[in-house]
Short mmCIF file of C-alpha atoms and ligand atoms in Angstrom, two decimals:
data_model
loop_
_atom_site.label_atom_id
_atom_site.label_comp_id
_atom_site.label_asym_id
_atom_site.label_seq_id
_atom_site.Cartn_x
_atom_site.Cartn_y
_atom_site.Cartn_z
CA UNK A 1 132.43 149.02 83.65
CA UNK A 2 129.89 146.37 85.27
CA UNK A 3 132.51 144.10 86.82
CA UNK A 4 130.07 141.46 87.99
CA UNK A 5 128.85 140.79 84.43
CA UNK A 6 132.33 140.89 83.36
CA UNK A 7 133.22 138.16 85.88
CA UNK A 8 129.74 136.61 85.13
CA UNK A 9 130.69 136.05 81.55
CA UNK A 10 134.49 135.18 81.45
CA UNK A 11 132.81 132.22 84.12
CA UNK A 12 130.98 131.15 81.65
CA UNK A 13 133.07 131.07 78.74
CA UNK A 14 135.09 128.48 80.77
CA UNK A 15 132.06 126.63 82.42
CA UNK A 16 132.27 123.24 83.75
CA UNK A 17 133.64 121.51 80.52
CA UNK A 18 133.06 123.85 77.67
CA UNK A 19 135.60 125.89 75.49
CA UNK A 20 135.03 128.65 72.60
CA UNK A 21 134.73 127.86 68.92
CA UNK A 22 136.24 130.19 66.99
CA UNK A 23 134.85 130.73 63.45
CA UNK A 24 136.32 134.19 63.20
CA UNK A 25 138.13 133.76 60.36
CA UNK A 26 138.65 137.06 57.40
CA UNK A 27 137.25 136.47 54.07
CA UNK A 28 141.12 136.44 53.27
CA UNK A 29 141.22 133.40 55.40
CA UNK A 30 138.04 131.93 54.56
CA UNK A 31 138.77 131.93 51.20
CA UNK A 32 142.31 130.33 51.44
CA UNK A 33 140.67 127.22 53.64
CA UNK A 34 137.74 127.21 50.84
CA UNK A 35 140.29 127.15 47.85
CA UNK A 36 142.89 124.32 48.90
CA UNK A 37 139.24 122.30 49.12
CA UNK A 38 138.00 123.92 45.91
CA UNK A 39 135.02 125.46 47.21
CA UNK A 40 133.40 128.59 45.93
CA UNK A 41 135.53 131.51 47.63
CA UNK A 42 132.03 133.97 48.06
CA UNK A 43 130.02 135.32 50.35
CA UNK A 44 127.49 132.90 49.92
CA UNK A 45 129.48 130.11 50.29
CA UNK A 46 131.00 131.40 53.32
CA UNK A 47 127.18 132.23 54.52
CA UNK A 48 126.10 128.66 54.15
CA UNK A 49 129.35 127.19 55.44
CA UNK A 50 128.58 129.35 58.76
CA UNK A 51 124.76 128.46 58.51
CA UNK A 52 126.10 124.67 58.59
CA UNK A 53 128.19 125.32 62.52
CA UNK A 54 125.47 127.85 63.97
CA UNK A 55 122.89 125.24 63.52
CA UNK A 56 124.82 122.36 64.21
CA UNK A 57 122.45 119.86 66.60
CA UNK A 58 123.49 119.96 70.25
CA UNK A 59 126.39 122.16 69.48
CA UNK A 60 126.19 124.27 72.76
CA UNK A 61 126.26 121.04 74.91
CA UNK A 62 130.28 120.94 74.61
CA UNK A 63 130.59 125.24 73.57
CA UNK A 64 130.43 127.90 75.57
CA UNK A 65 130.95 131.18 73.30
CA UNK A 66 131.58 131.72 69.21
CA UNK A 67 134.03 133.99 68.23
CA UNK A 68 132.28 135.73 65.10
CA UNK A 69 133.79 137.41 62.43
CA UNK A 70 132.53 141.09 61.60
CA UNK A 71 130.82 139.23 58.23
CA UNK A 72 129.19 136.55 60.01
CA UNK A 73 127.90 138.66 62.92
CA UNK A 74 125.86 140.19 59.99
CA UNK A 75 124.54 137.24 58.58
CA UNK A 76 121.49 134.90 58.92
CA UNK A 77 120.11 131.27 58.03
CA UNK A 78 118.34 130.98 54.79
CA UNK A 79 115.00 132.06 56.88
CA UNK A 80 116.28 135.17 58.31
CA UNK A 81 116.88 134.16 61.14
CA UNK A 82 120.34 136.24 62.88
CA UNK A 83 123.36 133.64 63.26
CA UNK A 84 123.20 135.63 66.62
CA UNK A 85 120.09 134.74 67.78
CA UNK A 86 120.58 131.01 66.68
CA UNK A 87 123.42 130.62 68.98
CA UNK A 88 121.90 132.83 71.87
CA UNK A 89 119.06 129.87 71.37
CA UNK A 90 121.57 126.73 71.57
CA UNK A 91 122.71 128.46 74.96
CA UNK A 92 126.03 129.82 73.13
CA UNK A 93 127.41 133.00 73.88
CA UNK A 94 128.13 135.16 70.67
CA UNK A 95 132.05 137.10 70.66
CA UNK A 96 133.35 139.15 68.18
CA UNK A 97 136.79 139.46 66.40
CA UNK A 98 137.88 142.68 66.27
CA UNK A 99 141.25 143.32 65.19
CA UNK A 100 142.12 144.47 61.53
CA UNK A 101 144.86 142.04 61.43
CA UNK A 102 148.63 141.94 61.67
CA UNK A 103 150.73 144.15 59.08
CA UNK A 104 154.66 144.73 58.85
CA UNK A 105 155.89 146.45 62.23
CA UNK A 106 158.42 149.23 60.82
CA UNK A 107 162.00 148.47 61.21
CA UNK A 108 161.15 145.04 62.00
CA UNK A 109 161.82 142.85 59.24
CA UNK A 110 159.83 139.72 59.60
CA UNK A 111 157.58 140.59 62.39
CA UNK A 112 154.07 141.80 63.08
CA UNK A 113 151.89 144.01 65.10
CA UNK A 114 148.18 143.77 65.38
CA UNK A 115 146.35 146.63 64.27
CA UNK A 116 142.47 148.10 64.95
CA UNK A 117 142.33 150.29 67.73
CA UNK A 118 141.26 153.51 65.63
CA UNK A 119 138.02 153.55 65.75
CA UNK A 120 137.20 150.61 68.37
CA UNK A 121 135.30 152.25 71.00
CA UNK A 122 132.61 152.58 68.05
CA UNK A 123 132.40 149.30 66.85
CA UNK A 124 132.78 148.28 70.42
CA UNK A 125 129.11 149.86 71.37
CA UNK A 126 128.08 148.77 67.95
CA UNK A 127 129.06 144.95 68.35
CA UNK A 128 128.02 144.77 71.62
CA UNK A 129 124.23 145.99 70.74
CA UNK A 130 124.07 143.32 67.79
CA UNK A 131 124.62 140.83 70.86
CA UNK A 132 128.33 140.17 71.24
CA UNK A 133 129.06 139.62 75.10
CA UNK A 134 133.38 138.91 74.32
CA UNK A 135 135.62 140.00 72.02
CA UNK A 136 138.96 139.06 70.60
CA UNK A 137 142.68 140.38 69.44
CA UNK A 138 144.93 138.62 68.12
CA UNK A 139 148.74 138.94 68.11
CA UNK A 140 151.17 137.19 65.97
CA UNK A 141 154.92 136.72 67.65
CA UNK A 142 157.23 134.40 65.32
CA UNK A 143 160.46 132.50 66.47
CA UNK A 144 163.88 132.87 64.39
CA UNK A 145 167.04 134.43 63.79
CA UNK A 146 166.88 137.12 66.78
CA UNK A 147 163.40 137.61 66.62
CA UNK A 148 161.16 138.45 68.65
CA UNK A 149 162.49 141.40 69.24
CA UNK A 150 161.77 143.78 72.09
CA UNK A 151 159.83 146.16 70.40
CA UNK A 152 157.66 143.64 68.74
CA UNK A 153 156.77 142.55 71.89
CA UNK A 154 156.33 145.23 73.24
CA UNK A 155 153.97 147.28 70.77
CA UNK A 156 151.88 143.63 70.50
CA UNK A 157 151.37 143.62 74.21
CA UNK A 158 150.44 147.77 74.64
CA UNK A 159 147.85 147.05 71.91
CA UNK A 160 146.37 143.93 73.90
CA UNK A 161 146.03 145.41 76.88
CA UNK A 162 144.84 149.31 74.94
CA UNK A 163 142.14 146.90 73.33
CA UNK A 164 141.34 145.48 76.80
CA UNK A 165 140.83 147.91 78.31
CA UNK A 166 138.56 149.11 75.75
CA UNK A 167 136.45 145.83 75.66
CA UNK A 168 135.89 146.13 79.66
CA UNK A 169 135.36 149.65 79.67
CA UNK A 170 132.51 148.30 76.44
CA UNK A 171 130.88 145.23 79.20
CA UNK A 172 132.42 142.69 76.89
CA UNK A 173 135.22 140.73 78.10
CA UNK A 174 138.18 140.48 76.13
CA UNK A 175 139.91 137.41 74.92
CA UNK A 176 143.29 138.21 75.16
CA UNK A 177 145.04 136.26 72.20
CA UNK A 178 148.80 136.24 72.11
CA UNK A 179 149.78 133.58 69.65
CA UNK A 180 153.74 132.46 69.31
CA UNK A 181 153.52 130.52 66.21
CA UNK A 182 154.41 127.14 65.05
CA UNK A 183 156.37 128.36 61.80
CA UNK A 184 159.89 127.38 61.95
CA UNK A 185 162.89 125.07 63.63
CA UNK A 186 162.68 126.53 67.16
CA UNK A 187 162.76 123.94 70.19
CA UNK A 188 160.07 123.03 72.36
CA UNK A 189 162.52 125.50 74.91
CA UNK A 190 162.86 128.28 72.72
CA UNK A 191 158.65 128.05 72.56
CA UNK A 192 158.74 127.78 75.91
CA UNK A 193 161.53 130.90 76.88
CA UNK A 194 159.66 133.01 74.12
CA UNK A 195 156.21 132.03 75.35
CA UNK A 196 157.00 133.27 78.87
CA UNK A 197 158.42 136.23 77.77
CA UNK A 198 155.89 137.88 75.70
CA UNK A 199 153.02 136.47 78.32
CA UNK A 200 154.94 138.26 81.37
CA UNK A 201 155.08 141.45 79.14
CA UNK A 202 151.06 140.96 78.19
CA UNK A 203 150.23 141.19 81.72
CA UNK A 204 152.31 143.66 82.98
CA UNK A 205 150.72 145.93 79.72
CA UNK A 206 147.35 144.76 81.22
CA UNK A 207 147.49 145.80 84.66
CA UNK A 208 149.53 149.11 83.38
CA UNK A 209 146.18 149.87 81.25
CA UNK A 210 144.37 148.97 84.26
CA UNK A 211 142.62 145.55 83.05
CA UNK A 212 140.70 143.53 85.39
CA UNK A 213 141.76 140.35 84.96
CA UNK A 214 138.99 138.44 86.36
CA UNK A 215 137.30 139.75 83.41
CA UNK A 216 139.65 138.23 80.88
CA UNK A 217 140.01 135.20 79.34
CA UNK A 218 143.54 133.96 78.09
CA UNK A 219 143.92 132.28 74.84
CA UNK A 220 147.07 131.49 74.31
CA UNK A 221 149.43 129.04 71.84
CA UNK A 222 150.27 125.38 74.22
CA UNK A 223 154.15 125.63 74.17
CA UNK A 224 155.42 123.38 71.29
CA UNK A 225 158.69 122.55 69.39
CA UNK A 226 158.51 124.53 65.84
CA UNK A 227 156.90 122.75 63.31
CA UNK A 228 160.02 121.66 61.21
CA UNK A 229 162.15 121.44 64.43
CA UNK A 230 163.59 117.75 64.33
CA UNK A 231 162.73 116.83 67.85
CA UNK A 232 159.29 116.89 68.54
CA UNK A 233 158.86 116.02 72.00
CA UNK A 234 155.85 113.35 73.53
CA UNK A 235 152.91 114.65 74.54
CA UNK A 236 153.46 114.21 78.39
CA UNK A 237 156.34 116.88 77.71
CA UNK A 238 154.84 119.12 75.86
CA UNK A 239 152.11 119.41 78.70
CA UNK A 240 154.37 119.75 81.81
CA UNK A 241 156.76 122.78 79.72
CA UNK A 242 152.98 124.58 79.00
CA UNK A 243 151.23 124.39 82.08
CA UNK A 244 155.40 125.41 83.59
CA UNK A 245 155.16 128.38 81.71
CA UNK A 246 151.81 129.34 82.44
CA UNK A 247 152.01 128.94 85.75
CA UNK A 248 155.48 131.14 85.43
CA UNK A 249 153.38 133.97 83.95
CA UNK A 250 149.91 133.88 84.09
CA UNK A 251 148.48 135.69 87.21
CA UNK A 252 145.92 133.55 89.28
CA UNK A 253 143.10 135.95 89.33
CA UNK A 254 142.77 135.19 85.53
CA UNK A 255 139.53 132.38 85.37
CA UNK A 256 140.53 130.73 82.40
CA UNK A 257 143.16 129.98 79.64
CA UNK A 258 141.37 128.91 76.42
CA UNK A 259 144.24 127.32 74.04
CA UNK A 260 144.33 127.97 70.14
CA UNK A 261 145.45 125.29 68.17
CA UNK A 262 147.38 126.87 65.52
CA UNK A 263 147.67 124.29 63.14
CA UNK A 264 148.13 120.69 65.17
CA UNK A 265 146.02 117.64 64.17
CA UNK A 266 143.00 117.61 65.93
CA UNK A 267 143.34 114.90 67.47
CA UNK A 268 146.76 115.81 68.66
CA UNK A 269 145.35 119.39 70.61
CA UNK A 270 142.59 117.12 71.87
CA UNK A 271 145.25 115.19 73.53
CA UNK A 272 147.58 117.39 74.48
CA UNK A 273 145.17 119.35 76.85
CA UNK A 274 143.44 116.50 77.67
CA UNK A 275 147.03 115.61 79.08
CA UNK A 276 147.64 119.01 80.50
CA UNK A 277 144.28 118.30 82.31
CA UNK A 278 144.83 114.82 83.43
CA UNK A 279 148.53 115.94 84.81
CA UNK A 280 147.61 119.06 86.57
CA UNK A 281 143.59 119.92 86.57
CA UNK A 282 143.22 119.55 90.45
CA UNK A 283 146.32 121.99 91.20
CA UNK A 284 145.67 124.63 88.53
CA UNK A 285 144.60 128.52 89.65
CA UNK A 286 142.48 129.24 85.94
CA UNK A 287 140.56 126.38 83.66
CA UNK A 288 142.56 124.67 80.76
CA UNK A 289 140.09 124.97 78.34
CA UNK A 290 140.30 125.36 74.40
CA UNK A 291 139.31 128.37 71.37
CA UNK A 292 140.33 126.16 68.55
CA UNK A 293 139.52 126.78 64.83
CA UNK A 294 141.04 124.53 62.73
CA UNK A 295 141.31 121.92 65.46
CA UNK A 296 137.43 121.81 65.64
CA UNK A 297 136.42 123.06 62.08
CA UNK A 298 138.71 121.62 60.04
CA UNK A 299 136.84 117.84 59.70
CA UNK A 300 133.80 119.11 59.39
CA UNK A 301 134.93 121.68 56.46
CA UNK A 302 136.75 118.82 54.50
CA UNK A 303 133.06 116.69 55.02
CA UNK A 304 131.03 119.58 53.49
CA UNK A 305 133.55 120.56 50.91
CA UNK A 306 130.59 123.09 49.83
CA UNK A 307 127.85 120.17 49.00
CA UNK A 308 124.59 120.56 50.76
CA UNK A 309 124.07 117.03 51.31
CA UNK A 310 127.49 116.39 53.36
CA UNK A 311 125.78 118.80 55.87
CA UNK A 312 124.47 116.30 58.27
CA UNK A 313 127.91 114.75 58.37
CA UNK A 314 129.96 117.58 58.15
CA UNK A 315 127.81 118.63 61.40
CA UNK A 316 128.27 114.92 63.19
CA UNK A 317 131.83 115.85 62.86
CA UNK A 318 131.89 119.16 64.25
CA UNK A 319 129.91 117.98 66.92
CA UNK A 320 132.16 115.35 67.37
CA UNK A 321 135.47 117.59 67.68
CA UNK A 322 133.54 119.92 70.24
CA UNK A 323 132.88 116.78 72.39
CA UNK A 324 136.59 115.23 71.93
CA UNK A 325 137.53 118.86 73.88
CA UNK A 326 135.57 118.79 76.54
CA UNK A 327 136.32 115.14 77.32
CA UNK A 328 140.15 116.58 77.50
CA UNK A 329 138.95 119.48 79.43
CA UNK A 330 137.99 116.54 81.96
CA UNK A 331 141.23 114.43 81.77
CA UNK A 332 138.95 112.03 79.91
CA UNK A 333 139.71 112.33 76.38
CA UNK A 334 141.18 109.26 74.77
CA UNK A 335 142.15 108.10 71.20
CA UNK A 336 139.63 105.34 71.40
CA UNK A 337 136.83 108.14 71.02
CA UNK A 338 138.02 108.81 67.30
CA UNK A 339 137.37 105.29 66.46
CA UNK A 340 133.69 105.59 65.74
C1 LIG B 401 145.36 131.41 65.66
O1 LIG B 401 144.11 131.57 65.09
C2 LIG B 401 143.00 131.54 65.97
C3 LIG B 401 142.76 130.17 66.49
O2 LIG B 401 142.63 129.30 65.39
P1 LIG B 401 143.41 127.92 65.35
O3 LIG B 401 142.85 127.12 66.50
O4 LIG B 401 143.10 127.34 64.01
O5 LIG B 401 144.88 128.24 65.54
C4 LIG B 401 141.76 132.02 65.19
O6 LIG B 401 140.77 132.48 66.06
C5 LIG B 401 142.17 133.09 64.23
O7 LIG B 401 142.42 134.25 64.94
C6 LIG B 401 141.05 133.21 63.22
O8 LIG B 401 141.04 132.05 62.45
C7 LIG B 401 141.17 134.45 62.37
O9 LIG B 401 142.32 134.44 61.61
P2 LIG B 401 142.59 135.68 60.62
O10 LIG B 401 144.07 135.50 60.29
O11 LIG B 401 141.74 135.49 59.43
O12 LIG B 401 142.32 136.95 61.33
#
């Protein structure tokens, strides 16, 4: 393990004002955000549609690192040219999704566990020579009736920190991805008591598998009320119970937390870590910075709709998300800048 480029790169993933873009999505996925638009569900489709981001103008300005998918990392422009080497060009640093997704955990009923590990080491080396410099895992912990359980949390966290470990030992840093989702009636506390929970138990799996964790970059849900809960708080609250329960569980040595949006508006993630930001920036140990998909993507994608001629604007838009970020990476985000 080279720790100083591991350090090196987890820096820059959270560099001055940047954040990731994450365009990691499974053809499953994909396909789902291509059909509720009616747009082709292939691979060409989904080749153009990636074509359309990578090349977006000025795109690395406000992003630091894409999160590919194992499809995309493949692929090229219509001129050959490697989606890889397009980004490496707009001063982007290419990642790499690489878990197999969440399935059933066994005597669990209604709750996941993220699978991949057989076989990682592999596509680890592999990954990393087709240029990927990060990686990512995602785990999927949902709020209800008893649940999470114990064991869910537990077998999500051991296969964070196994995959971890693996990434590091591999020179790519890991993107440790915890997600508590949105799905349900649970209260901006429950979020908030879960949230802690399953982060405490990520890190102690971590440093049990020996992860460094200056080589690791956070991206966790922002604590919020469930998404059919009836009170949904302000956005000043929902900031101060996040940044509470980060700072409750996430260990200082870590240089930066990069936020998923998991389903919000985009305008409301913008503002909700632009208020995180504005609120507590100046006293935080890590960056608050942002890996959103749909929270960036999603404008652009309902622009394009699959039309080659919406390109230019679906790529304004994109570019315009990615900026909206950064300004509420800098406390300087305001609703005013989606009046344009
Ligand atoms: C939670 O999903 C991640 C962040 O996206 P949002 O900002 O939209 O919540 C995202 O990176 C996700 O892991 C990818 O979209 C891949 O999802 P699947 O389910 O296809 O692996």
């Amino acid at each position: 393990m080279n720790l100083q480029q591991l350090t090196e790169t987890a820096g820059s993933l959270v560099v001055g004002a940047k954040g990731l873009l994450a365009m990691d999505e499974s053809t499953g996925t994909c396909n789902k955000r291509f059909a509720s638009l009616g747009i082709p569900q292939t691979e060409a489709a989904r080749r153009a549609y990636r074509e359309l981001i990578v090349t977006t103008p000025g795109l690395g300005e406000w992003i630091s690192g894409a999160i590919l998918f194992d499809e995309t990392i493949h692929q090229q422009k219509e001129d050959g040219t490697l989606f890889v080497k397009v980004l490496v060009e707009a001063g982007i640093i290419p990642g790499i999704k690489v878990d197999t997704g969440a399935r059933e955990l066994a005597g669990h009923l209604g709750e996941k566990v993220t699978e991949g590990l057989d076989g990682l080491r592999d596509r680890l080396v592999e990954y990393s020579r087709l240029g990927a410099r990060f990686a990512k895992w995602r785990a999927v912990i949902a709020v209800g009736d008893g649940i999470p359980s114990r064991g869910c949390i537990e077998a999500n966290a051991h296969a964070l920190a196994r995959y971890a470990g693996l990434c590091q030992e591999a020179g790519l840093v890991p993107v440790v991805e915890p997600e508590v989702i949105m799905d349900g009636d649970h209260t901006l506390e429950q979020c908030s008591r879960v949230t802690e929970r399953v982060l405490r138990t990520v890190f102690d799996q971590l440093y049990t598998q020996r992860v460094v964790l200056e080589g690791v970059i956070l991206k966790p849900n922002m604590v919020l009320p469930g998404s059919a809960c009836p009170t949904q708080e302000g956005v000043d609250e929902i900031a101060d119970t996040t940044v509470r329960c980060l700072l409750r569980a996430v260990p200082a040595a870590v240089p930066g937390i990069a936020f998923l949006s998991g389903g919000q508006s985009a305008e409301l993630a913008s503002d909700r870590l632009n208020a995180m930001n504005v609120r507590f920036k100046s006293r935080l140990p890590w960056a608050l910075a942002f890996s959103f998909a749909r929270a960036i993507q999603q404008p652009a994608l309902e622009i394009w709709k699959g039309n080659n001629t919406n390109v230019p604007a679906a790529q304004q838009a994109l570019y315009h998300r990615a900026q909206c970020n950064c300004a509420a990476r800098l406390g300087e985000y305001t609703t005013a800048m989606e009046k344009r």
